[in-house]
Tab-separated table of C-alpha atoms and ligand atoms in Angstrom:
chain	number	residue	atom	x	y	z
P	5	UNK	CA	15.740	-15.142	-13.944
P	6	UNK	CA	12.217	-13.919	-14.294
P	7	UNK	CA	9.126	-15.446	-16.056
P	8	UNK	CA	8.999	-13.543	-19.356
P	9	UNK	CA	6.135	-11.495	-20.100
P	10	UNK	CA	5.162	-14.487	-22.520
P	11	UNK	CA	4.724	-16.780	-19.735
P	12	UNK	CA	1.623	-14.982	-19.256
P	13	UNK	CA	-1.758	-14.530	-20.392
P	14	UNK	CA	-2.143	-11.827	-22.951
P	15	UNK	CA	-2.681	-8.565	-21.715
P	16	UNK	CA	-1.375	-9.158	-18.187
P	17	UNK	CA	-0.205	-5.832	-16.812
P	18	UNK	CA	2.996	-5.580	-14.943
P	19	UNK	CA	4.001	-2.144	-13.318
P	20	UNK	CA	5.866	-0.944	-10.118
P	21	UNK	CA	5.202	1.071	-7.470
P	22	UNK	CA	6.063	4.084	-5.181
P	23	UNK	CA	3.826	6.426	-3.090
P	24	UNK	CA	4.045	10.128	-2.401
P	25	UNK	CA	5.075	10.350	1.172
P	26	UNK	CA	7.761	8.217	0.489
P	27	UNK	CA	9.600	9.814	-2.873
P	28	UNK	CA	8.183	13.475	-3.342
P	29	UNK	CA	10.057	15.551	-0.820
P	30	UNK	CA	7.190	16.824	1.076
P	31	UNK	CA	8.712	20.272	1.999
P	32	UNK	CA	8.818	21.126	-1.812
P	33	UNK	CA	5.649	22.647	-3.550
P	34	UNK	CA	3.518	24.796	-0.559
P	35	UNK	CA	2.099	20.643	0.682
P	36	UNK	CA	0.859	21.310	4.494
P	37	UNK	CA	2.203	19.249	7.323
P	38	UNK	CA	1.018	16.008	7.593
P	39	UNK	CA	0.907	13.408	10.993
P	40	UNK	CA	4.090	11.624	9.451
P	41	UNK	CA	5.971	14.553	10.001
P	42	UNK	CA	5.004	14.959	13.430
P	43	UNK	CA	5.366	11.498	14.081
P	44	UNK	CA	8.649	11.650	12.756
P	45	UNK	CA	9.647	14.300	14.771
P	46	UNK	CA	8.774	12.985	17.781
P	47	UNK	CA	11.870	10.793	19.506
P	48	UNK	CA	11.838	7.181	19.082
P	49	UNK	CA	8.942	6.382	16.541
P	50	UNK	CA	11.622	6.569	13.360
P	51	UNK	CA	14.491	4.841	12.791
P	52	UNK	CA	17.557	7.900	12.809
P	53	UNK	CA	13.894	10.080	13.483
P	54	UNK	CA	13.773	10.473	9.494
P	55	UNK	CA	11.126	12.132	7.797
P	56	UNK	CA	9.871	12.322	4.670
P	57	UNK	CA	10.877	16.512	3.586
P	58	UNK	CA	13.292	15.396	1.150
P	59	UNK	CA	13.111	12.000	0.503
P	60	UNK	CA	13.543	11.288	-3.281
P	61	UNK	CA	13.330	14.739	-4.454
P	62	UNK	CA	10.682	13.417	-7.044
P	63	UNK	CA	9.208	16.584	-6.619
P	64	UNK	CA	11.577	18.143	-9.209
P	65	UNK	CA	13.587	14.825	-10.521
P	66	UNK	CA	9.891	13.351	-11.773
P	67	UNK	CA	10.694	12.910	-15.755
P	68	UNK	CA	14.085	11.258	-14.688
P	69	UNK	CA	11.524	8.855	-12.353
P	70	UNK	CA	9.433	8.381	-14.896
P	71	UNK	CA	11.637	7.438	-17.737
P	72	UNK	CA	13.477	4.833	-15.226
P	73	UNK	CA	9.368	3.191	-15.111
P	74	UNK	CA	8.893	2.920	-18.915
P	75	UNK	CA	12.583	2.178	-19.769
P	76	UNK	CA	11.958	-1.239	-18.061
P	77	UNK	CA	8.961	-1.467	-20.314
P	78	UNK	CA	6.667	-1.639	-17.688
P	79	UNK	CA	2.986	-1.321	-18.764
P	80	UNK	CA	1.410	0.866	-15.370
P	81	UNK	CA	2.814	2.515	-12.738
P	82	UNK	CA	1.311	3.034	-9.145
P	83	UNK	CA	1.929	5.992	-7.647
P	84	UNK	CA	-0.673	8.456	-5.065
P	85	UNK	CA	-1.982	11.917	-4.455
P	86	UNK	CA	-0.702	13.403	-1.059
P	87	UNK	CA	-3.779	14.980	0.754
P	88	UNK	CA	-1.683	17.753	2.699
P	89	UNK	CA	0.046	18.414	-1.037
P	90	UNK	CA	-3.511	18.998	-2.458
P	91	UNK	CA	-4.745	20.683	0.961
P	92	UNK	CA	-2.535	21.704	3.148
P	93	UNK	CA	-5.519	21.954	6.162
P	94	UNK	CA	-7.145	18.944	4.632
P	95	UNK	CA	-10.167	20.820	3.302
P	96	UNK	CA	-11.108	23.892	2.267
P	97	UNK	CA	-8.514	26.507	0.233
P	98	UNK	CA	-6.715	24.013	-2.604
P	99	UNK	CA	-3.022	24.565	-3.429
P	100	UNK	CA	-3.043	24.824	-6.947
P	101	UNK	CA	1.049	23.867	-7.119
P	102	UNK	CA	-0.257	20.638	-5.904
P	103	UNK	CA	-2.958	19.738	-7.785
P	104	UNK	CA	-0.605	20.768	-11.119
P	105	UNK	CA	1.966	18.788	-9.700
P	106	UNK	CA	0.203	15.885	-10.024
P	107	UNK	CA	-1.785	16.993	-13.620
P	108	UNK	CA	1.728	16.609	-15.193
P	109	UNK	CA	2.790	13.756	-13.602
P	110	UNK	CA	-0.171	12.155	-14.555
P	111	UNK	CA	0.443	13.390	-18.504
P	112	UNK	CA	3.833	12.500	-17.817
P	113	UNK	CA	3.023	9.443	-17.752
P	114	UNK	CA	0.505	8.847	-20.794
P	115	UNK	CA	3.326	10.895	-22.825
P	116	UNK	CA	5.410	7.745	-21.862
P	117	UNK	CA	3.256	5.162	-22.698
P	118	UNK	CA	2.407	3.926	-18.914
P	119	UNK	CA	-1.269	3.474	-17.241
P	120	UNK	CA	-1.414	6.173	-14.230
P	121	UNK	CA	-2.898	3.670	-11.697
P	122	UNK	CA	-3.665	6.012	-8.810
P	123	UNK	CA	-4.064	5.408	-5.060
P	124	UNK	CA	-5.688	8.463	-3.237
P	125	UNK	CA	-4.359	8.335	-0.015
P	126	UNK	CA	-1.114	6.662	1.152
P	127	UNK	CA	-1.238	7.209	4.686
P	128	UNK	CA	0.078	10.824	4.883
P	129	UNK	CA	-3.156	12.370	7.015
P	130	UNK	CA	-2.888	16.417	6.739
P	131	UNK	CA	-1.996	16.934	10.145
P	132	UNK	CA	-4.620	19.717	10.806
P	133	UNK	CA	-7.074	16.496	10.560
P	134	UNK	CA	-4.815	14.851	13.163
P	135	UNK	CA	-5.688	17.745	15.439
P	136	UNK	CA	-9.502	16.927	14.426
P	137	UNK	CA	-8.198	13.348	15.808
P	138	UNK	CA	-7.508	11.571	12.710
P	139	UNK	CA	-9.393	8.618	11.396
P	140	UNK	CA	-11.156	8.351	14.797
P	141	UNK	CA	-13.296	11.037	13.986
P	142	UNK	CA	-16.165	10.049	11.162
P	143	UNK	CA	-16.295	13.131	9.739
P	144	UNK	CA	-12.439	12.512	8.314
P	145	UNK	CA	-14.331	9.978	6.398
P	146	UNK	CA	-16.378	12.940	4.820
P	147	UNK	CA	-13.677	14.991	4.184
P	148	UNK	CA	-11.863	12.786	2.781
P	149	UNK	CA	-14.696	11.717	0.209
P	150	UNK	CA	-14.342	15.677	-1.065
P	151	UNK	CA	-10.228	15.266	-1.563
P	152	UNK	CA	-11.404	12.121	-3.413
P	153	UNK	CA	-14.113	14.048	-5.715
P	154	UNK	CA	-11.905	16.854	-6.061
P	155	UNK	CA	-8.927	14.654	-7.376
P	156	UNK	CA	-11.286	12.488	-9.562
P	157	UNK	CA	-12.535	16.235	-11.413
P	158	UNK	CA	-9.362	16.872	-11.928
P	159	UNK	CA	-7.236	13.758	-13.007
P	160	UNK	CA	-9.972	11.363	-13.822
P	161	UNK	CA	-10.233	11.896	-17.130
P	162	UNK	CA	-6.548	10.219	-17.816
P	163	UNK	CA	-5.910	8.033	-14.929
P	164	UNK	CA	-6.546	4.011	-15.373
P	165	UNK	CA	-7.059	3.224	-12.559
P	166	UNK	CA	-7.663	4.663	-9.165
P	167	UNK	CA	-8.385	2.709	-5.473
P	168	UNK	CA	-8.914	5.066	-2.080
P	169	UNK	CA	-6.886	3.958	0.742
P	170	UNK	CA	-3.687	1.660	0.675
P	171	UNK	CA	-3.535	-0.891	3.217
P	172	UNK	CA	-6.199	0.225	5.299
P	173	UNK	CA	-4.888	-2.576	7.892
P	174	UNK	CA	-1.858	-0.361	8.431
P	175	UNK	CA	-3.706	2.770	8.642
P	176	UNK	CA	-5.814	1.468	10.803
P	177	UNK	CA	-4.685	-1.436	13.101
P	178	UNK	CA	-0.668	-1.153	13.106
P	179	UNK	CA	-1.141	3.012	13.630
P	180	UNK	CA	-4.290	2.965	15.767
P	181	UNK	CA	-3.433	-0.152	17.773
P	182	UNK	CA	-0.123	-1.461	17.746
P	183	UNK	CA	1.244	2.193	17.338
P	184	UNK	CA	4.072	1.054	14.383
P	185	UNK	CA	3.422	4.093	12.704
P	186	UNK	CA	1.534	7.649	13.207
P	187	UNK	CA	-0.162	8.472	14.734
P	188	UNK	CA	1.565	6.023	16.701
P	189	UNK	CA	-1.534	5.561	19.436
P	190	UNK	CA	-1.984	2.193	21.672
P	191	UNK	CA	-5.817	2.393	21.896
P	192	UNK	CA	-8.302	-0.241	21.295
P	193	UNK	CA	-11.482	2.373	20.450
P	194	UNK	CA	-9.059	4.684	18.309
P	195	UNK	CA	-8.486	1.710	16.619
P	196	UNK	CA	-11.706	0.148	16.215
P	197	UNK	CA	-12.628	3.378	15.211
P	198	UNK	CA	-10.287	4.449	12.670
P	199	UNK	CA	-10.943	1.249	10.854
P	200	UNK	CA	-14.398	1.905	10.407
P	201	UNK	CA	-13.586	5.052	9.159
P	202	UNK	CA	-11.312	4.098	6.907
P	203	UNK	CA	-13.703	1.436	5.499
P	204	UNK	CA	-16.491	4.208	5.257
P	205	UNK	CA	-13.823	6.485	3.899
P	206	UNK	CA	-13.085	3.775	1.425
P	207	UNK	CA	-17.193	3.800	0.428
P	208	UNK	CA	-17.917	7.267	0.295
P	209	UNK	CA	-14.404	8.127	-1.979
P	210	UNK	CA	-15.652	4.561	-4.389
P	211	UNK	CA	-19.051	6.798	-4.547
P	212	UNK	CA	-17.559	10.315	-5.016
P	213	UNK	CA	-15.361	8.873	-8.283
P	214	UNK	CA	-18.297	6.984	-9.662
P	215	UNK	CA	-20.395	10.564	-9.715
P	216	UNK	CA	-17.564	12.653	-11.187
P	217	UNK	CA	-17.257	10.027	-13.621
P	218	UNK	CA	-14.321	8.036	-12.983
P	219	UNK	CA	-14.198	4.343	-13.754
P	220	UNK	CA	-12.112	1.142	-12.832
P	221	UNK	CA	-12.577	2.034	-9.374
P	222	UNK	CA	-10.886	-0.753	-7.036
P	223	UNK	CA	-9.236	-1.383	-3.621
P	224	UNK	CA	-5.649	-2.090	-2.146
P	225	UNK	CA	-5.506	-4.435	1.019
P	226	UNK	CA	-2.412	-5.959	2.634
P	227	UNK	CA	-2.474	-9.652	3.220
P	228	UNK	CA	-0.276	-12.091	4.659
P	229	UNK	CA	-0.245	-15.744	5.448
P	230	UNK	CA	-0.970	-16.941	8.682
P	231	UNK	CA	0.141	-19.984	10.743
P	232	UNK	CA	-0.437	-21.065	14.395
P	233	UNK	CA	2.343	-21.424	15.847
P	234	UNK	CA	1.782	-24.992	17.159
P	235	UNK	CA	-1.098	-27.404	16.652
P	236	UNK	CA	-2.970	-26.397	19.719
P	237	UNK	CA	-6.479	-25.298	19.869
P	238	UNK	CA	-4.940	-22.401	21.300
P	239	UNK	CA	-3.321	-21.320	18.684
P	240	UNK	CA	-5.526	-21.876	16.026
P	241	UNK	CA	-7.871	-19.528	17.844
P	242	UNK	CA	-5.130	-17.022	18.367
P	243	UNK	CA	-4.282	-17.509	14.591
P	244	UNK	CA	-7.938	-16.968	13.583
P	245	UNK	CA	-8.013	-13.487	14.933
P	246	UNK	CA	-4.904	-12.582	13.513
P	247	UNK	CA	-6.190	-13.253	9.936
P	248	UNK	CA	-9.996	-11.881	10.865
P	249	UNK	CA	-8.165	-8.712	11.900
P	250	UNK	CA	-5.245	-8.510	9.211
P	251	UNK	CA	-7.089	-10.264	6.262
P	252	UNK	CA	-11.375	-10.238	6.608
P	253	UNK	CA	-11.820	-7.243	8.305
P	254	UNK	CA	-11.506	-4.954	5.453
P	255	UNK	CA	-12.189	-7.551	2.425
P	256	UNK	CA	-15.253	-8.828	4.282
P	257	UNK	CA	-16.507	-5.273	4.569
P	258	UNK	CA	-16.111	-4.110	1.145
P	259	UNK	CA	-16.524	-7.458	-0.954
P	260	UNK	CA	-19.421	-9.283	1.698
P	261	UNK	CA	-20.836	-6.232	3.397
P	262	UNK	CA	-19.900	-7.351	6.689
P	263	UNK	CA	-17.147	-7.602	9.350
P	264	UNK	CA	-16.126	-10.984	10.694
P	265	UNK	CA	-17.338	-12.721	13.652
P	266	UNK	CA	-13.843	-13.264	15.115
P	267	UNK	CA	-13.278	-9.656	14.932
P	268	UNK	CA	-15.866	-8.498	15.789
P	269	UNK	CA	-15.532	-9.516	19.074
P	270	UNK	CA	-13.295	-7.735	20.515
P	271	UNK	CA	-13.867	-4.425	18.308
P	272	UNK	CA	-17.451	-4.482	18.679
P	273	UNK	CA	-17.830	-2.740	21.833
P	274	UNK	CA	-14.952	0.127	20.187
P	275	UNK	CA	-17.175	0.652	16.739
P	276	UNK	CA	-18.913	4.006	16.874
P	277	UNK	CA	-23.037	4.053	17.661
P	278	UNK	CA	-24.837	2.775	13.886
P	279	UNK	CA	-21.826	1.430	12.285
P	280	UNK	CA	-24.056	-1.314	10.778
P	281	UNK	CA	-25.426	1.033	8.551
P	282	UNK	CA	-22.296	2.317	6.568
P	283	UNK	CA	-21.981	-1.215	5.699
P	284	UNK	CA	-23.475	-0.557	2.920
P	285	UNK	CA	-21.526	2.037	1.494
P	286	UNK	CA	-18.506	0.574	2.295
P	287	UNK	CA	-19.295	-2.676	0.157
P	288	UNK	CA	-19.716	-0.433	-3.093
P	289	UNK	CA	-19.229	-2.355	-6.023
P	290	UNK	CA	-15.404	-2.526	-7.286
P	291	UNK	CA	-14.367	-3.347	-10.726
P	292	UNK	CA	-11.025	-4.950	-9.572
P	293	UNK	CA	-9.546	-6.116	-6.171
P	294	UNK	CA	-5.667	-5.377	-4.948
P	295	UNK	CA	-3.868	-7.431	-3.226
P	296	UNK	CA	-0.052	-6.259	-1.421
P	297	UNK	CA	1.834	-9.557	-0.528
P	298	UNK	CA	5.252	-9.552	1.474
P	299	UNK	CA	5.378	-12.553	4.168
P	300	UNK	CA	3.740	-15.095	6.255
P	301	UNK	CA	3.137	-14.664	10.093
P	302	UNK	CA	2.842	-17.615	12.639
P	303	UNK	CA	0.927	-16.581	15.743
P	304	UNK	CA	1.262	-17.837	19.152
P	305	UNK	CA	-1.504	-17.199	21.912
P	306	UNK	CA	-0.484	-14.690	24.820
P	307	UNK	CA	-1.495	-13.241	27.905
P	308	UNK	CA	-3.664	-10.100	28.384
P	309	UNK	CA	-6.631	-8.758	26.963
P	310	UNK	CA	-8.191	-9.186	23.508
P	311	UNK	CA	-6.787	-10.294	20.795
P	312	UNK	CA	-4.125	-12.207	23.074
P	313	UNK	CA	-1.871	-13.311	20.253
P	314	UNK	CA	1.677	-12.514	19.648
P	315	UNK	CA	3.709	-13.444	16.367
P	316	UNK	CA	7.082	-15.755	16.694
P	317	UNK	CA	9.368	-15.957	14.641
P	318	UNK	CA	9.868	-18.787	11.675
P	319	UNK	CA	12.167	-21.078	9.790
P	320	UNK	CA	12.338	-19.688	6.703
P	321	UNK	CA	14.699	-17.465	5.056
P	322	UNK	CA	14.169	-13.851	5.830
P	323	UNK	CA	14.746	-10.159	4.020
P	324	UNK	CA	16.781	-7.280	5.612
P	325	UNK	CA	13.857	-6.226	7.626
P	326	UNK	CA	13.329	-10.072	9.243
P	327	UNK	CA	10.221	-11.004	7.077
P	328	UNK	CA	9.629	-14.622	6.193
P	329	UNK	CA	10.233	-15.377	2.271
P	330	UNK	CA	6.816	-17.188	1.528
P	331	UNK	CA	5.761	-16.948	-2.131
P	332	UNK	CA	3.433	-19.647	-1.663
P	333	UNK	CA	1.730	-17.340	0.330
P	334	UNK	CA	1.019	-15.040	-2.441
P	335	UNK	CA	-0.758	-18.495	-4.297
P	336	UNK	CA	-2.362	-19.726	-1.607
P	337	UNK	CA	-4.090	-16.277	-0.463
P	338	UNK	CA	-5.197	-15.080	-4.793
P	339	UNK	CA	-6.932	-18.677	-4.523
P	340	UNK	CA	-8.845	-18.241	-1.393
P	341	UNK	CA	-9.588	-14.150	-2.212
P	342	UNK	CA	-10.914	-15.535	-5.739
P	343	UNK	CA	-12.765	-18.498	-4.052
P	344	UNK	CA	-14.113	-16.487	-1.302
P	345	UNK	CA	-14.514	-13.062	-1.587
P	346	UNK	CA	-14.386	-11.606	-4.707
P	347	UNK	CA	-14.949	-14.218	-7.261
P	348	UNK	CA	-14.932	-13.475	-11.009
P	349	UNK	CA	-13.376	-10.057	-10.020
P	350	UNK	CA	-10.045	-8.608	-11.438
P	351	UNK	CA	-7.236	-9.593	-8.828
P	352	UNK	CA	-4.119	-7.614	-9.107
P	353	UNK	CA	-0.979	-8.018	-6.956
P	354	UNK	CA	-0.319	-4.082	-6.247
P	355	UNK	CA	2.671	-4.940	-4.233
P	356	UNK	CA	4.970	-7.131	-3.638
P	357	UNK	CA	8.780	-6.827	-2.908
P	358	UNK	CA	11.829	-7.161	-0.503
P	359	UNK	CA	14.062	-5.196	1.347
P	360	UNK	CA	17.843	-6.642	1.026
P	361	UNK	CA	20.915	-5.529	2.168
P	362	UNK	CA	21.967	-3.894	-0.845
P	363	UNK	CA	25.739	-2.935	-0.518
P	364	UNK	CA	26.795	0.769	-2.207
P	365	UNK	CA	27.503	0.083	-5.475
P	366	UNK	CA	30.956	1.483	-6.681
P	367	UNK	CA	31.180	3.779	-9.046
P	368	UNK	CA	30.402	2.584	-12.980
P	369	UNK	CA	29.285	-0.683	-11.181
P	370	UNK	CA	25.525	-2.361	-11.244
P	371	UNK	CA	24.342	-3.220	-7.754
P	372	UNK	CA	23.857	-6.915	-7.973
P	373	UNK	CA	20.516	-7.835	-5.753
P	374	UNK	CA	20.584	-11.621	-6.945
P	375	UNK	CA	18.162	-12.014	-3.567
P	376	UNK	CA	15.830	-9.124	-5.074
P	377	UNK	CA	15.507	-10.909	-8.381
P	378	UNK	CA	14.841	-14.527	-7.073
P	379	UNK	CA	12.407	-13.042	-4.412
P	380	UNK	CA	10.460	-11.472	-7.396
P	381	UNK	CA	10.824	-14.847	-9.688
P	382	UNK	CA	9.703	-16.940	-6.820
P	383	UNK	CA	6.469	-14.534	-6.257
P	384	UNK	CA	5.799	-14.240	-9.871
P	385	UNK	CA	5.857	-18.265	-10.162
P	386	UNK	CA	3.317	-18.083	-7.689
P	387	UNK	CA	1.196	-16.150	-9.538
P	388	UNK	CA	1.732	-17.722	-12.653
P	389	UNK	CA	0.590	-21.067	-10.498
P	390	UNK	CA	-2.309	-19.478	-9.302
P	391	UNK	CA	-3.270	-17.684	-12.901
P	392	UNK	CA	-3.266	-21.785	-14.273
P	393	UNK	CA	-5.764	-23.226	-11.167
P	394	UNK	CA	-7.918	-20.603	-12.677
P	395	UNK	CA	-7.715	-17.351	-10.732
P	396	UNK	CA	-8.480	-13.693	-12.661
P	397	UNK	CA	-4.788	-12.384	-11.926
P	398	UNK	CA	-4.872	-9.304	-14.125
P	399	UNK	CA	-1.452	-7.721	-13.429
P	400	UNK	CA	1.432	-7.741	-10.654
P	401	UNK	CA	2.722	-4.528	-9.483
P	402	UNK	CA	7.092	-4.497	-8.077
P	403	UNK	CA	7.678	-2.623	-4.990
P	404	UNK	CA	9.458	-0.172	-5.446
P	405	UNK	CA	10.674	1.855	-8.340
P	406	UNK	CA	13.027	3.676	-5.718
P	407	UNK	CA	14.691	3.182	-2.648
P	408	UNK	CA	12.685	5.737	-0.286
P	409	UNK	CA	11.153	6.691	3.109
P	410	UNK	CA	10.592	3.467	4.330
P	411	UNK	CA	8.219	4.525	6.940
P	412	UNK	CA	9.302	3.986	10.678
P	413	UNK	CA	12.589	1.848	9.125
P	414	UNK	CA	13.298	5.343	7.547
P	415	UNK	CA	16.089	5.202	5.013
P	416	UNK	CA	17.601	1.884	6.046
P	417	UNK	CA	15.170	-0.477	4.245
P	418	UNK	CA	15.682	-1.178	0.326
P	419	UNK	CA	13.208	-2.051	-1.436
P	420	UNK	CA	14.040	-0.087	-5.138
P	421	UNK	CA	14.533	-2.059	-8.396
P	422	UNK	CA	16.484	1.475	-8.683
P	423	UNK	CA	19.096	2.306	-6.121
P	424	UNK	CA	19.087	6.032	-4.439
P	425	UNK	CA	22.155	7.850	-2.798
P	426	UNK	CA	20.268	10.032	-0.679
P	427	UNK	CA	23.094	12.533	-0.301
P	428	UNK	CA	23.584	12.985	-3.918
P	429	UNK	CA	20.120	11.919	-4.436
P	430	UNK	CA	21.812	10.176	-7.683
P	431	UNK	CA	19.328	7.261	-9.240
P	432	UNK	CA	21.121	3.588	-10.152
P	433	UNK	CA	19.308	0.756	-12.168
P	434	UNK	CA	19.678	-2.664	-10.055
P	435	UNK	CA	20.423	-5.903	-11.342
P	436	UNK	CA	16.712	-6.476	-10.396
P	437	UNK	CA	15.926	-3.336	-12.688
P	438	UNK	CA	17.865	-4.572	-15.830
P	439	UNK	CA	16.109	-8.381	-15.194
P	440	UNK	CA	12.730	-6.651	-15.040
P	441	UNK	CA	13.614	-4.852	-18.810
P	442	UNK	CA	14.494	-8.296	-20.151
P	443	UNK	CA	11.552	-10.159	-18.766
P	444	UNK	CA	9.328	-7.384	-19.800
P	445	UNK	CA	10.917	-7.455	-23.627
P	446	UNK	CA	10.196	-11.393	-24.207
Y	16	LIG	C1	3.627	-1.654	2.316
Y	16	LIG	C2	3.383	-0.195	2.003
Y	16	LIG	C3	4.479	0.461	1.222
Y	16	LIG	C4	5.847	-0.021	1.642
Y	16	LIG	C5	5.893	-1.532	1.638
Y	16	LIG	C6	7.236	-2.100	1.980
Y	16	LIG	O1	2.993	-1.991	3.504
Y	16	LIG	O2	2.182	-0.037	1.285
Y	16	LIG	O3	4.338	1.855	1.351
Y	16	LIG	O4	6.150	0.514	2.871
Y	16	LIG	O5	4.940	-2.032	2.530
């Protein structure tokens, strides 16, 4: 069972989430290639080398999407603007398919009741700004500051919310550095790089919304908990650069105006000429802080150059994809973000969900994802924990309305409240769907 909406304080927000890559279909509607579909393409990066051209078909099946969001009587959904669907070089000549694409979907949504809460850009980089080399190159940052001004003229007026970049840790560190996903490079100065840019990026799209107007401007970071692995000295070093990396790199730069020491040094000598001076911009003031929460990590030193840490595995129970069920986690990282960082600040959890092994369901029949629904409980006790020690949790955010593209796990990993046969592309409420409507209700 989940904690009723009334075990909450008034006006919490709940909502779900999807992103554009991910449902839309991105061969539908004149969108221009982006470096997902190349990286896709490209053997062994993708699980089955999936892409993202069909996907959910939300493209065309939107109302149908957007019905299953307020039918559960959630209050917001979270959804984003594909670049490369807005323009298809990245700059320059606008598709105006795209940008009406997302002008009803946005009035789709107020027609139905639910806050648009939009994130600019979800990782799919137009891949003729790939060719400029990506997020390495500063002037990305630029560009994508005129996609953000550009969106905010044209949807600000009706969204609630909006925040740049998702996860910039992903974006940045797993696709610059560890290569998980595209661009899929293995270099320490990309890296160092494209996180800067990303932050600056971040900054200079916070600015660009404030000008045109739009308000409750925020940002959406990925967190997770982090363990040594034993109770050397060793390892609490290793472990310390894990969670500078993963957790204070991008928080310390937008909410302090600075990068952290244990970071720093061993991006410092990556970060482009001057990067102390866009600290500035990147710490532009937010009016709310997102947090995405899935797992905890324990980290064991290892051999070879900086960072020299590797993660091991852990005792507790896992999801389909292997990640550690940790809701205390989620409590133990909204009280150090609100004691820490960002204070009296808005917190909202923006994501948080699991992948299970959700069988087919047979025809007629509800798909019963019991684990999806205690996973969900478990996370939302956490919050409720955390809302009662005094932290300003404004709203928690399910991943995902849909099954989808999950990234380099392609179609394999569930995370929908909403199951999707992607042959017939047919949409099926979850038990986890149908418990979200009856928490929402009470
Ligand atoms: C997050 C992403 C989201 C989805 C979930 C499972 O890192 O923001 O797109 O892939 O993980």
């Amino acid at each position: 069972m989940l904690p009723p909406r009334s075990a909450f304080p008034p006006g919490f927000l709940f909502g779900t989430a999807t992103s554009a890559y991910q449902i839309e279909g991105h061969a539908a509607g004149g969108a221009g290639a982006t470096h997902w579909d190349t990286f896709a393409a490209t053997p062994g990066n993708v699980a089955g080398a999936a892409d993202g051209a069909r996907a959910c078909d939300h493209y065309h099946r939107w109302p149908e999407d957007l019905d299953l969001v307020a039918g559960a009587g959630f209050d917001l959904y979270r959804f984003s603007t594909s670049w490369a669907r807005v323009l298809p070089e990245g700059r320059g000549a606008v598709n105006p398919e795209g940008l009406d694409f997302y002008d009803r979907l946005v009035d789709g949504m107020l027609a139905r009741g639910l806050k648009p809460a939009l994130t600019l850009y979800h990782w799919e980089l137009p891949a003729a700004l790939a060719d400029l080399g990506g997020w390495a190159n500063r002037d990305v940052a630029l560009w994508f500051a005129e996609f953000a001004a550009l969106i905010g003229q044209r949807l600000g007026d009706r969204v609630y919310s909006v925040a740049p970049v998702n996860e910039p840790w992903c974006a940045g560190w797993l696709s610059h550095f560890l290569g998980a996903h595209a661009p899929g490079l293995r270099d320490i100065r990309a890296a160092a790089r494209a996180m800067h840019h990303l932050a600056l990026g971040h900054g200079l799209a916070i600015g660009a919304l404030r000008a045109a107007g739009v308000g409750n401007l925020g940002a959406v970071c990925n967190f997770e908990q982090v363990f040594p692995a034993d109770a050397s000295p060793e390892a609490a070093a290793a472990a310390a650069r894990h969670d500078a990396i993963m957790n204070r790199f991008f928080a310390g730069a937008m909410l302090q105006g600075r990068y952290p020491a244990a970071a720093l040094e061993g991006l410092a000598p990556h970060l482009p000429r001057g990067w102390q001076e866009d600290l500035a911009t990147i710490a532009a003031p937010l009016d709310w802080f997102g947090i995405n929460y899935y797992t905890c990590k324990r980290i064991a030193p290892a051999a070879g150059p900086w960072p020299g840490y590797a993660e091991v595995p852990g005792p507790l129970p896992k999801t389909a994809l292997g990640w550690e069920i940790a809701p205390e986690g989620l409590e133990a990282l909204l009280l150090w973000l609100a004691r820490e960082l960002t204070g009296p600040l808005p917190l909202i959890v923006t994501e948080n969900g699991m992948a299970a092994p959700d069988a087919t369901p047979a025809p007629g029949q509800a798909l019963t994802d019991a684990d999806r629904i205690a996973y969900h409980a478990a996370h939302l006790e956490a919050c409720r924990r955390a809302i009662a020690a005094g932290v300003p949790l404004a709203g928690y955010v399910a991943w995902s309305l849909l099954d989808n593209y999950e990234w380099a796990e392609g179609y394999a990993a569930r995370f929908g409240l909403v199951h999707v046969d992607f042959e017939s592309l047919q949409r099926t409420p979850k038990a986890s769907y149908a418990a979200f409507r009856q928490a929402l209700e009470g």
